[in-house]
């Protein structure tokens, strides 16, 4: 990375010490700034974060988010502490989240948190004087997933504007969808929402899209794929969010993408998924021309290297 890395030093300065809790907190100009900077981080592993420590507090399971944050930190010369199982922390003894944050902020420079409760990341950010990054809070938001999704989309399609995107599957509980759709709406994308009735997009998000005049239609037959789209963004049925296991059993196999199903598309369609998948994408799609899900996971480290450097004010 060279000294001319930062095209807009004023914007870079505005990120220092900031929380990343919800994509709603970021303007379009700021999102594009992060994506542009991430292009430069793709092949860079300079020790920009030497001497810095991140604490990773994962109160819910994770593979990609936790390990890519850890790898990003290590690649840039920093260090990680934290836990991947809250059961081995003092939370198991009844310590509150706010107290946990007030304590661990003495041991680090930045905090990453994943939690099953919506609003937990906001609470952590309010309790801490350090920057807090939301690694996913319940079915609410997953902002770093959104940034890596946007980075991937722009790489594959050359733009974010005016794309036609179908979201498939569990649109009720999927935080990755809730984060991403509101940003893509800012870029004049249009949407098809394919889900079982029970798992349709939450009313507040549908109302926001309608208020902003976003073109959007719902389809409740997951077996019928919309062929008029550029991207199929699929999600896992979020078993852990169901209150009633019977309801989960009813919808768990509601849809599945495989090569045969995609034959209805006139040309290869981009297939995205935040992962992990269970059975909603067949492995026979893994070498399909449009399959982008492992690329998304790979781009996670690039975007997280960028964010950590920005928030910690460590750009050259
Ligand atoms: N996409 C994502 O958040 O994956 P993990 O749950 O493995 O972190």
Tab-separated table of C-alpha atoms and ligand atoms in Angstrom:
chain	number	residue	atom	x	y	z
A	1	UNK	CA	0.000	0.000	0.000
A	2	UNK	CA	1.335	3.408	-0.909
A	3	UNK	CA	1.062	6.864	0.616
A	4	UNK	CA	-1.680	7.816	-1.844
A	5	UNK	CA	-3.909	5.075	-0.406
A	6	UNK	CA	-6.503	7.419	0.975
A	7	UNK	CA	-8.326	9.185	-1.820
A	8	UNK	CA	-10.463	11.136	0.637
A	9	UNK	CA	-8.599	11.797	3.932
A	10	UNK	CA	-11.602	13.646	5.410
A	11	UNK	CA	-13.835	10.605	4.969
A	12	UNK	CA	-11.112	8.333	6.347
A	13	UNK	CA	-10.850	10.555	9.420
A	14	UNK	CA	-14.602	10.310	9.976
A	15	UNK	CA	-14.280	6.531	10.356
A	16	UNK	CA	-11.666	6.634	13.144
A	17	UNK	CA	-13.129	5.384	16.409
A	18	UNK	CA	-16.564	4.827	14.860
A	19	UNK	CA	-18.933	1.934	15.621
A	20	UNK	CA	-20.206	-0.353	12.856
A	21	UNK	CA	-23.559	-1.490	14.238
A	22	UNK	CA	-26.034	-1.054	11.397
A	23	UNK	CA	-25.781	-0.267	7.680
A	24	UNK	CA	-28.418	2.411	8.364
A	25	UNK	CA	-25.634	4.428	10.043
A	26	UNK	CA	-23.679	4.782	6.772
A	27	UNK	CA	-24.250	7.062	3.824
A	28	UNK	CA	-23.898	5.821	0.257
A	29	UNK	CA	-20.724	7.899	-0.180
A	30	UNK	CA	-19.171	6.246	2.901
A	31	UNK	CA	-20.070	2.750	1.729
A	32	UNK	CA	-18.448	3.380	-1.659
A	33	UNK	CA	-15.380	4.780	0.093
A	34	UNK	CA	-14.965	1.526	2.076
A	35	UNK	CA	-15.409	-0.587	-1.059
A	36	UNK	CA	-12.878	1.479	-3.018
A	37	UNK	CA	-10.370	1.218	-0.190
A	38	UNK	CA	-10.991	-2.535	0.065
A	39	UNK	CA	-9.818	-2.911	-3.548
A	40	UNK	CA	-6.438	-1.719	-2.332
A	41	UNK	CA	-6.438	-4.049	0.654
A	42	UNK	CA	-7.130	-7.116	-1.454
A	43	UNK	CA	-3.484	-7.942	-1.972
A	44	UNK	CA	-2.008	-6.030	0.964
A	45	UNK	CA	-0.818	-7.439	4.240
A	46	UNK	CA	1.372	-4.706	5.687
A	47	UNK	CA	1.766	-4.584	9.485
A	48	UNK	CA	-0.538	-1.579	9.797
A	49	UNK	CA	-2.076	-2.916	13.018
A	50	UNK	CA	1.153	-3.852	14.848
A	51	UNK	CA	0.617	-3.581	18.614
A	52	UNK	CA	-3.196	-3.408	18.293
A	53	UNK	CA	-5.528	-5.922	19.899
A	54	UNK	CA	-9.085	-6.890	18.950
A	55	UNK	CA	-11.376	-8.710	21.347
A	56	UNK	CA	-13.796	-11.064	19.577
A	57	UNK	CA	-16.887	-11.743	21.709
A	58	UNK	CA	-18.907	-14.456	20.004
A	59	UNK	CA	-22.033	-15.312	21.951
A	60	UNK	CA	-23.342	-17.270	18.928
A	61	UNK	CA	-21.621	-19.817	16.648
A	62	UNK	CA	-19.573	-18.552	13.711
A	63	UNK	CA	-16.949	-19.788	11.292
A	64	UNK	CA	-16.504	-17.073	8.652
A	65	UNK	CA	-17.067	-13.896	10.626
A	66	UNK	CA	-14.932	-14.790	13.623
A	67	UNK	CA	-12.084	-16.459	11.757
A	68	UNK	CA	-11.884	-13.830	9.025
A	69	UNK	CA	-11.758	-11.049	11.630
A	70	UNK	CA	-8.992	-12.978	13.392
A	71	UNK	CA	-7.122	-13.611	10.139
A	72	UNK	CA	-7.511	-9.961	9.095
A	73	UNK	CA	-5.971	-8.844	12.366
A	74	UNK	CA	-3.085	-11.320	12.150
A	75	UNK	CA	-2.387	-10.493	8.498
A	76	UNK	CA	-2.042	-6.813	9.428
A	77	UNK	CA	0.277	-7.542	12.353
A	78	UNK	CA	-2.286	-7.234	15.159
A	79	UNK	CA	-3.445	-9.699	17.773
A	80	UNK	CA	-6.700	-11.335	18.840
A	81	UNK	CA	-8.195	-12.242	22.178
A	82	UNK	CA	-11.750	-13.291	22.986
A	83	UNK	CA	-14.067	-16.255	23.129
A	84	UNK	CA	-16.087	-18.323	20.681
A	85	UNK	CA	-18.229	-19.828	23.412
A	86	UNK	CA	-19.827	-17.518	25.954
A	87	UNK	CA	-20.274	-20.570	28.190
A	88	UNK	CA	-16.612	-20.345	29.180
A	89	UNK	CA	-16.838	-16.631	30.015
A	90	UNK	CA	-18.204	-15.025	33.184
A	91	UNK	CA	-21.483	-14.441	31.339
A	92	UNK	CA	-22.181	-18.035	32.417
A	93	UNK	CA	-22.025	-16.762	36.015
A	94	UNK	CA	-24.591	-14.069	35.272
A	95	UNK	CA	-22.401	-11.094	34.278
A	96	UNK	CA	-24.304	-8.572	32.153
A	97	UNK	CA	-23.300	-7.674	28.612
A	98	UNK	CA	-22.670	-4.042	29.617
A	99	UNK	CA	-20.326	-5.109	32.425
A	100	UNK	CA	-18.534	-7.552	30.129
A	101	UNK	CA	-17.917	-4.732	27.659
A	102	UNK	CA	-16.732	-2.294	30.335
A	103	UNK	CA	-14.205	-4.864	31.481
A	104	UNK	CA	-12.867	-6.153	28.160
A	105	UNK	CA	-12.381	-2.652	26.757
A	106	UNK	CA	-9.435	-2.398	29.148
A	107	UNK	CA	-7.729	-5.244	27.310
A	108	UNK	CA	-8.020	-4.172	23.666
A	109	UNK	CA	-8.346	-1.410	21.065
A	110	UNK	CA	-11.517	-2.552	19.294
A	111	UNK	CA	-14.403	-4.948	19.976
A	112	UNK	CA	-16.207	-7.344	17.630
A	113	UNK	CA	-19.425	-8.844	18.965
A	114	UNK	CA	-21.935	-11.431	17.744
A	115	UNK	CA	-25.030	-12.009	19.819
A	116	UNK	CA	-28.378	-13.775	19.483
A	117	UNK	CA	-30.321	-10.740	20.683
A	118	UNK	CA	-31.280	-7.888	18.342
A	119	UNK	CA	-29.854	-4.665	19.707
A	120	UNK	CA	-26.994	-6.326	21.609
A	121	UNK	CA	-24.340	-4.699	19.411
A	122	UNK	CA	-25.926	-1.258	19.895
A	123	UNK	CA	-25.969	-1.824	23.652
A	124	UNK	CA	-22.285	-2.839	23.546
A	125	UNK	CA	-21.421	0.263	21.497
A	126	UNK	CA	-23.204	2.495	23.995
A	127	UNK	CA	-21.401	0.823	26.901
A	128	UNK	CA	-17.936	1.175	25.360
A	129	UNK	CA	-15.584	4.055	24.652
A	130	UNK	CA	-13.900	1.869	21.961
A	131	UNK	CA	-15.174	1.168	18.450
A	132	UNK	CA	-17.588	-1.777	18.361
A	133	UNK	CA	-18.265	-3.852	15.235
A	134	UNK	CA	-21.486	-5.827	14.973
A	135	UNK	CA	-20.714	-9.374	13.780
A	136	UNK	CA	-24.451	-10.133	13.656
A	137	UNK	CA	-27.194	-9.439	16.215
A	138	UNK	CA	-30.141	-11.808	16.129
A	139	UNK	CA	-32.160	-11.370	12.960
A	140	UNK	CA	-31.429	-7.651	12.852
A	141	UNK	CA	-28.199	-6.653	11.084
A	142	UNK	CA	-24.880	-8.081	9.848
A	143	UNK	CA	-23.128	-5.007	8.445
A	144	UNK	CA	-19.719	-6.528	7.653
A	145	UNK	CA	-21.469	-9.308	5.692
A	146	UNK	CA	-23.272	-6.590	3.753
A	147	UNK	CA	-20.010	-4.832	2.924
A	148	UNK	CA	-18.429	-8.061	1.685
A	149	UNK	CA	-21.586	-8.850	-0.305
A	150	UNK	CA	-21.461	-5.406	-1.931
A	151	UNK	CA	-17.747	-5.824	-2.636
A	152	UNK	CA	-18.464	-9.184	-4.302
A	153	UNK	CA	-21.408	-7.857	-6.331
A	154	UNK	CA	-19.411	-4.895	-7.609
A	155	UNK	CA	-16.524	-7.164	-8.608
A	156	UNK	CA	-18.825	-9.500	-10.518
A	157	UNK	CA	-21.194	-6.960	-12.091
A	158	UNK	CA	-18.967	-3.880	-12.265
A	159	UNK	CA	-21.600	-1.786	-10.480
A	160	UNK	CA	-24.158	-1.743	-7.679
A	161	UNK	CA	-26.730	0.404	-9.453
A	162	UNK	CA	-29.928	-0.844	-11.066
A	163	UNK	CA	-29.387	-4.566	-10.516
A	164	UNK	CA	-32.303	-6.987	-10.251
A	165	UNK	CA	-31.913	-9.114	-7.151
A	166	UNK	CA	-34.019	-12.043	-5.917
A	167	UNK	CA	-33.768	-12.903	-2.218
A	168	UNK	CA	-34.754	-16.520	-1.568
A	169	UNK	CA	-35.617	-18.453	1.533
A	170	UNK	CA	-35.842	-17.280	5.119
A	171	UNK	CA	-36.497	-13.578	4.649
A	172	UNK	CA	-38.071	-13.237	8.080
A	173	UNK	CA	-35.030	-14.090	10.184
A	174	UNK	CA	-32.049	-13.572	7.842
A	175	UNK	CA	-30.013	-10.624	9.128
A	176	UNK	CA	-27.779	-10.711	6.052
A	177	UNK	CA	-30.817	-10.021	3.852
A	178	UNK	CA	-32.165	-7.306	6.165
A	179	UNK	CA	-28.809	-5.487	6.085
A	180	UNK	CA	-28.214	-5.856	2.366
A	181	UNK	CA	-31.602	-5.040	0.864
A	182	UNK	CA	-31.780	-1.588	2.409
A	183	UNK	CA	-28.369	-0.658	0.990
A	184	UNK	CA	-29.093	-2.044	-2.474
A	185	UNK	CA	-32.318	-0.038	-2.467
A	186	UNK	CA	-30.172	3.110	-2.209
A	187	UNK	CA	-28.528	2.022	-5.470
A	188	UNK	CA	-31.880	1.791	-7.286
A	189	UNK	CA	-31.883	-1.996	-7.416
A	190	UNK	CA	-35.191	-3.830	-7.751
A	191	UNK	CA	-36.184	-6.942	-5.864
A	192	UNK	CA	-38.105	-10.191	-5.999
A	193	UNK	CA	-38.695	-11.684	-2.547
A	194	UNK	CA	-39.194	-15.454	-2.748
A	195	UNK	CA	-40.160	-17.224	0.457
A	196	UNK	CA	-42.807	-19.332	2.115
A	197	UNK	CA	-45.612	-17.117	3.498
A	198	UNK	CA	-44.424	-17.885	7.044
A	199	UNK	CA	-40.958	-16.512	6.287
A	200	UNK	CA	-41.782	-13.381	4.326
A	201	UNK	CA	-39.805	-10.157	4.723
A	202	UNK	CA	-40.708	-8.221	7.914
A	203	UNK	CA	-43.439	-5.630	7.461
A	204	UNK	CA	-41.268	-2.671	8.590
A	205	UNK	CA	-38.723	-3.354	5.829
A	206	UNK	CA	-41.464	-3.784	3.200
A	207	UNK	CA	-43.000	-0.493	4.348
A	208	UNK	CA	-39.642	1.314	4.104
A	209	UNK	CA	-39.103	-0.008	0.576
A	210	UNK	CA	-42.632	1.034	-0.457
A	211	UNK	CA	-42.192	4.507	1.063
A	212	UNK	CA	-38.984	4.978	-0.924
A	213	UNK	CA	-40.666	3.863	-4.155
A	214	UNK	CA	-38.442	0.773	-4.544
A	215	UNK	CA	-39.630	-1.751	-7.131
A	216	UNK	CA	-40.266	-4.952	-5.237
A	217	UNK	CA	-42.569	-7.972	-5.557
A	218	UNK	CA	-43.179	-10.972	-3.336
A	219	UNK	CA	-43.513	-14.579	-4.557
A	220	UNK	CA	-44.659	-17.345	-2.253
A	221	UNK	CA	-43.898	-20.357	-4.442
A	222	UNK	CA	-40.201	-21.104	-3.860
A	223	UNK	CA	-40.269	-23.699	-6.636
A	224	UNK	CA	-40.829	-20.940	-9.232
A	225	UNK	CA	-37.587	-19.017	-9.762
A	226	UNK	CA	-37.698	-15.470	-11.155
A	227	UNK	CA	-35.707	-15.601	-14.400
A	228	UNK	CA	-35.687	-11.802	-14.795
A	229	UNK	CA	-32.919	-11.197	-12.227
A	230	UNK	CA	-29.131	-10.729	-12.208
A	231	UNK	CA	-28.557	-12.201	-8.738
A	232	UNK	CA	-30.130	-14.987	-6.688
A	233	UNK	CA	-29.248	-14.324	-3.044
A	234	UNK	CA	-30.207	-17.421	-1.087
A	235	UNK	CA	-30.303	-17.940	2.658
A	236	UNK	CA	-30.411	-20.787	5.135
A	237	UNK	CA	-33.638	-21.376	7.025
A	238	UNK	CA	-32.522	-19.996	10.410
A	239	UNK	CA	-33.497	-22.958	12.588
A	240	UNK	CA	-32.140	-21.350	15.765
A	241	UNK	CA	-34.605	-18.423	15.513
A	242	UNK	CA	-37.791	-20.524	15.395
A	243	UNK	CA	-39.877	-20.509	18.548
A	244	UNK	CA	-41.886	-23.516	17.348
A	245	UNK	CA	-39.883	-26.550	16.048
A	246	UNK	CA	-42.991	-27.794	14.207
A	247	UNK	CA	-43.012	-24.620	12.158
A	248	UNK	CA	-39.343	-25.175	11.281
A	249	UNK	CA	-40.067	-28.750	10.144
A	250	UNK	CA	-42.811	-27.436	7.857
A	251	UNK	CA	-40.523	-25.039	5.958
A	252	UNK	CA	-37.047	-26.566	6.301
A	253	UNK	CA	-37.054	-28.068	2.794
A	254	UNK	CA	-39.111	-25.321	1.192
A	255	UNK	CA	-36.605	-24.721	-1.575
A	256	UNK	CA	-33.353	-25.975	-3.016
A	257	UNK	CA	-31.200	-24.707	-5.846
A	258	UNK	CA	-29.392	-27.133	-8.109
A	259	UNK	CA	-28.140	-27.170	-11.690
A	260	UNK	CA	-31.395	-28.471	-13.067
A	261	UNK	CA	-33.395	-25.710	-11.348
A	262	UNK	CA	-31.139	-23.047	-12.887
A	263	UNK	CA	-31.633	-24.339	-16.424
A	264	UNK	CA	-34.614	-21.961	-16.694
A	265	UNK	CA	-32.190	-19.003	-16.751
A	266	UNK	CA	-31.225	-17.892	-20.251
A	267	UNK	CA	-27.630	-17.200	-19.083
A	268	UNK	CA	-25.668	-17.947	-15.889
A	269	UNK	CA	-27.134	-16.078	-12.925
A	270	UNK	CA	-25.001	-14.987	-9.951
A	271	UNK	CA	-25.785	-17.268	-6.993
A	272	UNK	CA	-24.914	-15.772	-3.612
A	273	UNK	CA	-25.254	-17.171	-0.106
A	274	UNK	CA	-23.711	-15.868	3.140
A	275	UNK	CA	-23.060	-19.488	4.213
A	276	UNK	CA	-23.266	-21.795	6.045
A	277	UNK	CA	-25.577	-23.703	3.725
A	278	UNK	CA	-27.522	-26.710	4.888
A	279	UNK	CA	-29.465	-28.130	1.946
A	280	UNK	CA	-30.639	-25.029	0.071
A	281	UNK	CA	-27.786	-25.097	-2.467
A	282	UNK	CA	-26.773	-28.395	-3.995
A	283	UNK	CA	-23.032	-29.079	-4.195
A	284	UNK	CA	-23.563	-29.649	-7.921
A	285	UNK	CA	-23.699	-25.833	-8.186
A	286	UNK	CA	-20.252	-25.330	-6.695
A	287	UNK	CA	-18.583	-25.273	-10.107
A	288	UNK	CA	-21.496	-23.437	-11.791
A	289	UNK	CA	-20.279	-20.322	-13.619
A	290	UNK	CA	-22.388	-17.980	-11.475
A	291	UNK	CA	-21.662	-19.542	-8.074
A	292	UNK	CA	-20.243	-16.736	-5.913
A	293	UNK	CA	-20.667	-17.977	-2.344
A	294	UNK	CA	-17.104	-19.104	-1.695
A	295	UNK	CA	-15.853	-15.895	-3.274
A	296	UNK	CA	-18.023	-13.978	-0.774
A	297	UNK	CA	-16.354	-15.833	2.096
A	298	UNK	CA	-12.917	-15.046	0.609
A	299	UNK	CA	-13.770	-11.357	0.271
A	300	UNK	CA	-14.676	-11.240	3.962
A	301	UNK	CA	-11.070	-10.968	5.014
A	302	UNK	CA	-10.378	-8.111	2.575
A	303	UNK	CA	-13.323	-6.056	3.790
A	304	UNK	CA	-12.567	-6.748	7.456
A	305	UNK	CA	-8.892	-5.773	7.021
A	306	UNK	CA	-10.124	-2.503	5.536
A	307	UNK	CA	-12.612	-1.779	8.319
A	308	UNK	CA	-10.220	-2.596	11.158
A	309	UNK	CA	-7.582	-0.286	9.648
A	310	UNK	CA	-10.075	2.512	9.104
A	311	UNK	CA	-11.659	2.378	12.571
A	312	UNK	CA	-8.266	2.152	14.240
A	313	UNK	CA	-6.927	5.092	12.225
A	314	UNK	CA	-4.075	2.959	10.918
A	315	UNK	CA	-4.002	3.898	7.251
A	316	UNK	CA	-0.608	5.052	5.961
B	1	LIG	N1	-21.846	-15.550	6.907
B	1	LIG	C1	-21.633	-15.707	8.229
B	1	LIG	O1	-21.935	-14.831	9.066
B	1	LIG	O2	-21.056	-16.902	8.562
B	1	LIG	P1	-20.697	-17.362	10.033
B	1	LIG	O3	-21.999	-17.530	10.778
B	1	LIG	O4	-19.938	-18.653	9.878
B	1	LIG	O5	-19.871	-16.285	10.681
